[in-house]
Amino acid sequence: MTTVARRTFLQGSLATAVVGFDPGQESWSSVPGGANLIPIPPLDGQLLMNPAVLAAAAEDFGRIIQRTPSAVLVPGSVRDIVKLVLFARAHGIKVAAARGLGESHSTAGQAQVAAGVVIDMSMLATIHEINAGDALVDAGVRWIDLLEETLPLGKSPPLLTDFIELSVGGTLAVGGIGGQAFRHGLLVDNVLELQVVTGNGALLTCSPTQNPVLWNAVRAGLGQFGIIVRARVRLASVKPRVRVYTATYTDLATLTADQEMLIDDGRFDYVEGFASADESGGWIYRLEAASYHDPGNPPADTIKLAGLQFDPGTSEATEQSFFDFANRIAPTVTLLKELGVWQLPHPWLNLFLPGPQAASFIQGVLDTITVDDTGQGPIVFYPFKRARLTAPFARVPATPNVFIFSILRNAIPGTPENVAALIDQNRQFYEDARAIGGKRYPIDSVPMSRGDWEEQFRPLFSQFSLAKLLFDPLNVLAPGQKIFT
């Protein structure tokens, strides 16, 4: 459901707007009166409880876990979020991490809450400022919305995720990664200031110099400490044209070695890699790299491809606008929606691997699975530099180069049995990765225990727990991750 359609739908739902909370029954009511009913504070938006809205909030992109909230806040202002968190804190109500209904790329219930309140941040989507070096935006703004405003000015965020219809706030809560990460770090490394509603109900601004403890906690903090409501995002000058190079490899280790060479010498602005099934049932590997340039002044292909060890005769170079390159996933998403694949369960696997072991680990996984295990979903891997990361809770291996390795599965068939088998496989791969120092990118579908979370944040789990005590001591926020259950 688009933001416009969703807004129209919710505006037609006034008859089921919440008016109060009955603590004895632990339930909301849309009918005034009642001896035990505690009125909710006046809101600029709406707190809704009709079944259709609740059903939408019970799903995420994974389509695996359904947790039905008791109400959905459609905020009309940041003040509404402050009021809701304070009310929830006073009455023992859980609040899910802010999200756009069903459009998050969380795949295992991370942004859901059973019997609590989900906040639909997509209604707070104003771009407040665009300056020479930054933009001030609401957390519900999508990266594509920001890019459409900044590109006419020759500006873009330095880094973009491959899929740019994600929200700013949701991405910053988990980290945000793309093929430019080797130059610029994660998206959380490219914000200058955040406005946050903490689990204590305080509206605070944080930056490296203002409330630095909160700043270091909330970036990639999985929504545990506060709800990001506004962000000052770094902007960089960007050239309007992109030359995209692809080349095929039959040997994975050769490709990953070339990828590491490319992020070291910096000849490209973007570097990624993919695996796809070949006709014999094995895998072939593809480099994708891009160079930004001015119109009429493309880079020299021979210089860009010099020294790369791809299979002879497989390299190609194409031209497109910067926007079309940034939005390159859109046609595929449209097709997947038309085919009904977008609506299937998505038991994704997203791992951060230590650079020296990445090629052998990825090859070992690929030797174990078939294309049927992916449901024709893409397999992505590429390196970035750990030194570029500044957010303490964005956990990656302790090696100079780190690879992200993602199996973006579609569960075909989408039966519970098949989904469970794929999640079990994810769990085993996660354990294998952890044994060599790997970490999760925690948007994926891997069941986690308290011990797993301690290992994920090691050696910083004590700091993570302390930040929870400081900013959300009653454990109101983000129960879907199940870190402090």
Coordinates of N, CA and C in Angstrom, one line a residue, residues 68-217:
T68 N 0.2 -9.3 16.1 CA -0.9 -8.3 15.9 C -0.8 -7.3 17.1
P69 N -0.6 -6.1 16.8 CA -0.6 -5.1 17.9 C -2.1 -4.8 18.4
S70 N -2.2 -4.1 19.5 CA -3.5 -3.7 19.9 C -3.9 -2.4 19.4
A71 N -3.0 -1.6 18.9 CA -3.3 -0.3 18.3 C -2.1 0.2 17.4
V72 N -2.4 1.1 16.5 CA -1.4 1.7 15.6 C -1.5 3.2 15.7
L73 N -0.4 3.8 16.0 CA -0.3 5.2 16.1 C 0.0 5.8 14.7
V74 N -0.8 6.7 14.2 CA -0.5 7.4 13.0 C -0.3 8.8 13.4
P75 N 1.0 9.2 13.7 CA 1.3 10.4 14.3 C 1.1 11.6 13.4
G76 N 0.5 12.7 14.0 CA 0.4 13.9 13.2 C 1.6 14.9 13.5
S77 N 2.4 14.5 14.5 CA 3.6 15.3 14.8 C 4.5 14.5 15.7
V78 N 5.7 15.0 15.9 CA 6.6 14.3 16.8 C 6.0 14.3 18.3
R79 N 5.3 15.4 18.6 CA 4.6 15.4 19.9 C 3.8 14.2 20.2
D80 N 3.1 13.7 19.2 CA 2.3 12.5 19.4 C 3.2 11.3 19.8
I81 N 4.3 11.2 19.3 CA 5.2 10.1 19.6 C 5.7 10.2 21.1
V82 N 6.0 11.4 21.5 CA 6.4 11.7 22.9 C 5.3 11.3 23.8
K83 N 4.0 11.7 23.5 CA 2.9 11.5 24.3 C 2.6 10.0 24.4
L84 N 2.7 9.3 23.2 CA 2.4 7.9 23.2 C 3.4 7.1 24.0
V85 N 4.7 7.4 23.9 CA 5.8 6.7 24.7 C 5.6 7.0 26.2
L86 N 5.3 8.2 26.6 CA 5.0 8.5 28.0 C 3.8 7.7 28.5
F87 N 2.7 7.7 27.7 CA 1.5 6.9 28.1 C 1.8 5.4 28.2
A88 N 2.5 4.9 27.2 CA 2.9 3.5 27.2 C 3.8 3.2 28.4
R89 N 4.7 4.0 28.7 CA 5.6 3.8 29.8 C 4.8 3.7 31.2
A90 N 3.9 4.6 31.3 CA 3.1 4.7 32.5 C 2.2 3.5 32.7
H91 N 1.8 2.8 31.6 CA 0.8 1.7 31.7 C 1.3 0.4 31.3
G92 N 2.7 0.3 31.1 CA 3.3 -1.0 30.8 C 2.9 -1.6 29.4
I93 N 2.8 -0.7 28.5 CA 2.5 -1.0 27.1 C 3.8 -1.0 26.2
K94 N 4.0 -2.0 25.4 CA 5.1 -2.1 24.6 C 4.9 -1.3 23.3
V95 N 6.0 -0.7 22.8 CA 5.9 0.1 21.6 C 6.9 -0.4 20.6
A96 N 6.5 -0.8 19.4 CA 7.4 -1.3 18.4 C 8.2 -0.2 17.8
A97 N 9.3 -0.6 17.2 CA 10.2 0.4 16.5 C 9.4 1.0 15.4
A98 N 9.7 2.3 15.2 CA 8.9 3.0 14.2 C 9.1 2.4 12.8
R99 N 8.1 2.4 12.0 CA 8.2 1.7 10.7 C 7.1 2.2 9.8
G100 N 7.3 2.0 8.5 CA 6.2 2.1 7.5 C 5.5 0.8 7.4
L101 N 4.2 0.8 7.5 CA 3.5 -0.5 7.6 C 3.8 -1.4 6.4
G102 N 4.5 -2.5 6.7 CA 4.7 -3.6 5.7 C 5.8 -3.3 4.7
E103 N 6.5 -2.1 4.8 CA 7.5 -1.7 3.8 C 8.9 -1.8 4.4
S104 N 9.0 -2.1 5.6 CA 10.3 -2.3 6.2 C 11.0 -3.6 5.6
H105 N 12.3 -3.6 5.6 CA 13.0 -4.8 5.1 C 13.4 -5.7 6.3
S106 N 12.8 -5.5 7.5 CA 12.9 -6.5 8.5 C 12.2 -7.7 8.1
T107 N 12.8 -8.9 8.4 CA 12.2 -10.1 7.8 C 11.8 -11.1 8.9
A108 N 11.9 -10.8 10.2 CA 11.6 -11.7 11.2 C 10.9 -11.1 12.4
G109 N 10.0 -10.1 12.2 CA 9.2 -9.6 13.2 C 10.0 -8.5 14.0
Q110 N 11.1 -8.0 13.6 CA 11.9 -7.0 14.3 C 11.1 -5.8 14.6
A111 N 10.2 -5.4 13.8 CA 9.4 -4.1 13.9 C 8.0 -4.4 14.3
Q112 N 7.7 -5.5 14.9 CA 6.4 -5.9 15.3 C 6.3 -6.0 16.8
V113 N 5.0 -6.0 17.3 CA 4.8 -6.1 18.7 C 3.4 -6.7 18.9
A114 N 3.3 -7.8 19.7 CA 2.1 -8.4 20.0 C 1.4 -7.6 21.2
A115 N 0.2 -7.2 21.0 CA -0.7 -6.6 22.0 C -0.1 -5.2 22.5
G116 N 0.8 -4.6 21.7 CA 1.3 -3.3 22.0 C 0.9 -2.3 21.0
V117 N 1.7 -1.3 20.8 CA 1.4 -0.2 19.8 C 2.5 -0.2 18.8
V118 N 2.2 -0.2 17.5 CA 3.1 0.1 16.4 C 2.9 1.5 16.0
I119 N 4.1 2.2 15.7 CA 4.0 3.6 15.2 C 4.3 3.5 13.7
D120 N 3.4 4.1 12.9 CA 3.6 4.2 11.5 C 4.2 5.5 11.2
M121 N 5.6 5.5 11.0 CA 6.3 6.7 10.8 C 6.2 7.3 9.4
S122 N 5.5 6.6 8.5 CA 5.5 7.0 7.1 C 4.7 8.3 7.0
M123 N 3.9 8.7 8.0 CA 3.1 9.9 8.0 C 3.9 11.1 8.3
L124 N 5.1 10.9 9.0 CA 6.0 12.0 9.2 C 7.1 12.0 8.2
A125 N 6.9 12.7 7.1 CA 7.8 12.5 6.0 C 8.1 13.8 5.3
T126 N 8.4 14.8 6.1 CA 8.7 16.2 5.6 C 10.2 16.4 5.4
I127 N 10.6 16.9 4.3 CA 12.0 17.3 4.1 C 12.1 18.8 4.5
H128 N 12.7 19.1 5.7 CA 12.7 20.4 6.3 C 13.7 21.4 5.7
E129 N 14.9 20.9 5.4 CA 15.9 21.7 4.8 C 16.8 20.9 3.9
I130 N 17.3 21.6 2.8 CA 18.3 21.1 2.0 C 19.4 22.2 1.9
N131 N 20.6 21.9 2.5 CA 21.7 22.8 2.5 C 22.8 22.3 1.6
A132 N 23.9 23.1 1.6 CA 25.0 22.7 0.8 C 25.6 21.4 1.1
G133 N 25.6 21.1 2.4 CA 26.3 19.8 2.9 C 25.4 18.9 3.6
D134 N 24.1 19.2 3.8 CA 23.3 18.3 4.6 C 21.8 18.6 4.3
A135 N 21.0 17.7 4.7 CA 19.5 17.8 4.6 C 18.9 17.4 6.0
L136 N 17.9 18.2 6.4 CA 17.2 17.8 7.6 C 15.9 17.2 7.2
V137 N 15.6 16.0 7.6 CA 14.4 15.3 7.2 C 13.8 14.5 8.3
D138 N 12.5 14.3 8.2 CA 11.8 13.4 9.1 C 12.2 12.0 8.9
A139 N 12.0 11.2 9.9 CA 12.4 9.8 9.8 C 11.6 9.0 8.8
G140 N 10.4 9.4 8.5 CA 9.6 8.7 7.6 C 9.9 9.0 6.1
V141 N 10.7 10.0 5.9 CA 11.1 10.2 4.5 C 11.9 9.0 3.9
R142 N 11.6 8.7 2.7 CA 12.3 7.6 2.0 C 13.5 8.2 1.3
W143 N 14.5 7.4 1.2 CA 15.7 7.8 0.5 C 15.4 8.3 -0.9
I144 N 14.5 7.7 -1.6 CA 14.2 8.1 -3.0 C 13.5 9.5 -3.0
D145 N 12.7 9.8 -1.9 CA 12.1 11.1 -1.8 C 13.2 12.2 -1.7
L146 N 14.2 11.9 -0.8 CA 15.3 12.8 -0.6 C 16.1 13.0 -1.9
L147 N 16.4 11.9 -2.5 CA 17.2 12.0 -3.7 C 16.6 12.8 -4.8
E148 N 15.3 12.6 -5.0 CA 14.6 13.4 -6.0 C 14.6 14.9 -5.7
E149 N 14.8 15.3 -4.5 CA 14.9 16.7 -4.2 C 16.4 17.2 -4.3
T150 N 17.3 16.4 -4.0 CA 18.7 16.8 -3.9 C 19.4 16.7 -5.3
L151 N 19.0 15.8 -6.1 CA 19.8 15.6 -7.4 C 19.7 16.8 -8.3
P152 N 18.6 17.5 -8.4 CA 18.6 18.8 -9.2 C 19.6 19.8 -8.7
L153 N 20.0 19.7 -7.5 CA 21.1 20.6 -6.9 C 22.5 20.0 -7.0
G154 N 22.6 18.8 -7.7 CA 23.8 18.1 -7.8 C 24.3 17.4 -6.6
K155 N 23.4 17.1 -5.7 CA 23.7 16.5 -4.4 C 23.0 15.1 -4.2
S156 N 23.7 14.3 -3.3 CA 23.1 13.0 -3.0 C 23.7 12.6 -1.6
P157 N 23.0 11.8 -0.8 CA 23.7 11.2 0.3 C 24.9 10.4 -0.3
P158 N 26.0 10.4 0.5 CA 27.2 9.8 -0.1 C 27.0 8.3 -0.3
L159 N 26.2 7.7 0.5 CA 25.9 6.2 0.4 C 24.4 6.0 0.2
L160 N 24.0 5.0 -0.6 CA 22.6 4.7 -0.7 C 22.5 3.2 -0.6
T161 N 21.4 2.7 0.0 CA 21.1 1.3 -0.1 C 20.7 0.9 -1.5
D162 N 20.8 -0.4 -1.8 CA 20.4 -0.8 -3.2 C 19.0 -0.5 -3.5
F163 N 18.1 -0.7 -2.5 CA 16.7 -0.4 -2.6 C 16.4 0.9 -1.9
I164 N 16.1 2.0 -2.6 CA 16.0 3.3 -2.0 C 14.6 3.7 -1.6
E165 N 13.7 2.8 -1.5 CA 12.3 3.1 -1.0 C 12.2 2.8 0.5
L166 N 13.3 2.6 1.2 CA 13.3 2.4 2.6 C 13.3 3.8 3.3
S167 N 12.8 3.8 4.5 CA 12.8 5.1 5.3 C 14.1 5.4 5.9
V168 N 14.3 6.7 6.1 CA 15.6 7.2 6.7 C 15.7 6.6 8.1
G169 N 14.6 6.8 8.9 CA 14.7 6.4 10.3 C 14.9 4.9 10.5
G170 N 14.2 4.1 9.7 CA 14.3 2.7 9.8 C 15.7 2.2 9.4
T171 N 16.3 2.8 8.4 CA 17.6 2.4 7.9 C 18.7 2.7 9.0
L172 N 18.6 3.9 9.5 CA 19.6 4.3 10.5 C 19.5 3.5 11.8
A173 N 18.4 2.9 12.1 CA 18.2 2.1 13.3 C 19.0 0.8 13.1
V174 N 19.3 0.3 11.9 CA 20.0 -0.9 11.7 C 21.4 -0.7 11.1
G175 N 21.6 0.4 10.5 CA 23.0 0.7 9.9 C 22.9 1.2 8.5
G176 N 22.4 0.4 7.6 CA 22.3 0.9 6.2 C 23.5 0.7 5.4
I177 N 23.5 -0.2 4.4 CA 24.7 -0.5 3.7 C 24.4 -0.5 2.2
G178 N 25.4 -0.2 1.4 CA 25.3 -0.2 -0.1 C 26.7 -0.3 -0.7
G179 N 26.8 -0.4 -2.0 CA 28.0 -0.6 -2.7 C 29.1 0.5 -2.6
Q180 N 28.7 1.7 -2.0 CA 29.6 2.8 -1.7 C 30.2 2.7 -0.3
A181 N 29.9 1.7 0.4 CA 30.3 1.6 1.9 C 31.8 1.6 2.0
F182 N 32.6 1.1 1.0 CA 34.0 1.0 1.2 C 34.6 2.4 1.2
R183 N 33.9 3.4 0.6 CA 34.4 4.8 0.6 C 33.8 5.6 1.9
H184 N 32.6 5.3 2.2 CA 31.8 6.2 3.1 C 31.3 5.6 4.4
G185 N 31.6 4.3 4.6 CA 31.0 3.6 5.7 C 29.5 3.3 5.5
L186 N 28.8 3.1 6.6 CA 27.3 2.8 6.5 C 26.6 4.1 6.5
L187 N 25.3 4.0 6.3 CA 24.5 5.2 6.4 C 24.5 5.9 7.7
V188 N 24.6 5.1 8.8 CA 24.7 5.7 10.1 C 26.0 6.5 10.3
D189 N 27.0 6.3 9.4 CA 28.2 7.0 9.5 C 28.1 8.3 8.7
N190 N 27.0 8.6 8.1 CA 26.8 9.7 7.2 C 25.6 10.6 7.7
V191 N 25.3 10.6 9.0 CA 24.4 11.5 9.6 C 25.2 12.4 10.5
L192 N 24.7 13.6 10.7 CA 25.4 14.6 11.5 C 24.7 14.9 12.8
E193 N 23.4 14.6 12.8 CA 22.6 14.9 14.0 C 21.3 14.1 14.0
L194 N 20.8 13.7 15.1 CA 19.5 13.0 15.2 C 18.7 13.6 16.2
Q195 N 17.3 13.5 16.0 CA 16.4 13.9 17.0 C 15.7 12.6 17.4
V196 N 15.6 12.3 18.7 CA 15.2 11.0 19.2 C 14.2 11.1 20.3
V197 N 13.2 10.3 20.3 CA 12.3 10.1 21.5 C 12.8 8.9 22.2
T198 N 13.3 9.0 23.4 CA 13.9 7.9 24.1 C 12.7 7.1 24.8
G199 N 13.1 5.9 25.3 CA 12.1 5.1 26.0 C 11.6 5.8 27.3
N200 N 12.3 6.8 27.8 CA 11.9 7.6 28.9 C 10.9 8.7 28.5
G201 N 10.6 8.8 27.2 CA 9.7 9.8 26.7 C 10.3 11.2 26.5
A202 N 11.6 11.3 26.5 CA 12.3 12.5 26.3 C 12.6 12.7 24.9
L203 N 12.3 14.0 24.4 CA 12.7 14.3 23.0 C 14.1 15.0 23.1
L204 N 15.1 14.3 22.5 CA 16.5 14.8 22.6 C 17.1 14.9 21.3
T205 N 18.0 15.9 21.1 CA 18.8 16.0 19.9 C 20.2 15.5 20.3
C206 N 20.8 14.7 19.5 CA 22.1 14.1 19.7 C 23.0 14.2 18.5
S207 N 24.3 14.3 18.8 CA 25.3 14.4 17.8 C 26.6 14.0 18.4
P208 N 27.7 14.0 17.7 CA 29.0 13.7 18.4 C 29.3 14.6 19.6
T209 N 28.8 15.8 19.6 CA 29.1 16.7 20.7 C 27.9 17.0 21.6
Q210 N 26.7 16.6 21.2 CA 25.5 16.9 22.1 C 24.9 15.5 22.4
N211 N 24.8 15.2 23.7 CA 24.3 13.9 24.1 C 25.0 12.8 23.4
P212 N 26.3 12.7 23.5 CA 27.1 11.7 22.7 C 26.8 10.3 23.1
V213 N 26.4 10.0 24.3 CA 26.1 8.7 24.7 C 24.9 8.2 24.0
L214 N 23.9 9.0 23.9 CA 22.7 8.6 23.1 C 23.1 8.5 21.6
W215 N 23.9 9.4 21.1 CA 24.3 9.4 19.7 C 24.9 8.0 19.4
N216 N 25.8 7.6 20.2 CA 26.5 6.3 20.0 C 25.6 5.1 20.2
A217 N 24.6 5.3 21.0 CA 23.7 4.2 21.2 C 22.7 4.0 20.1

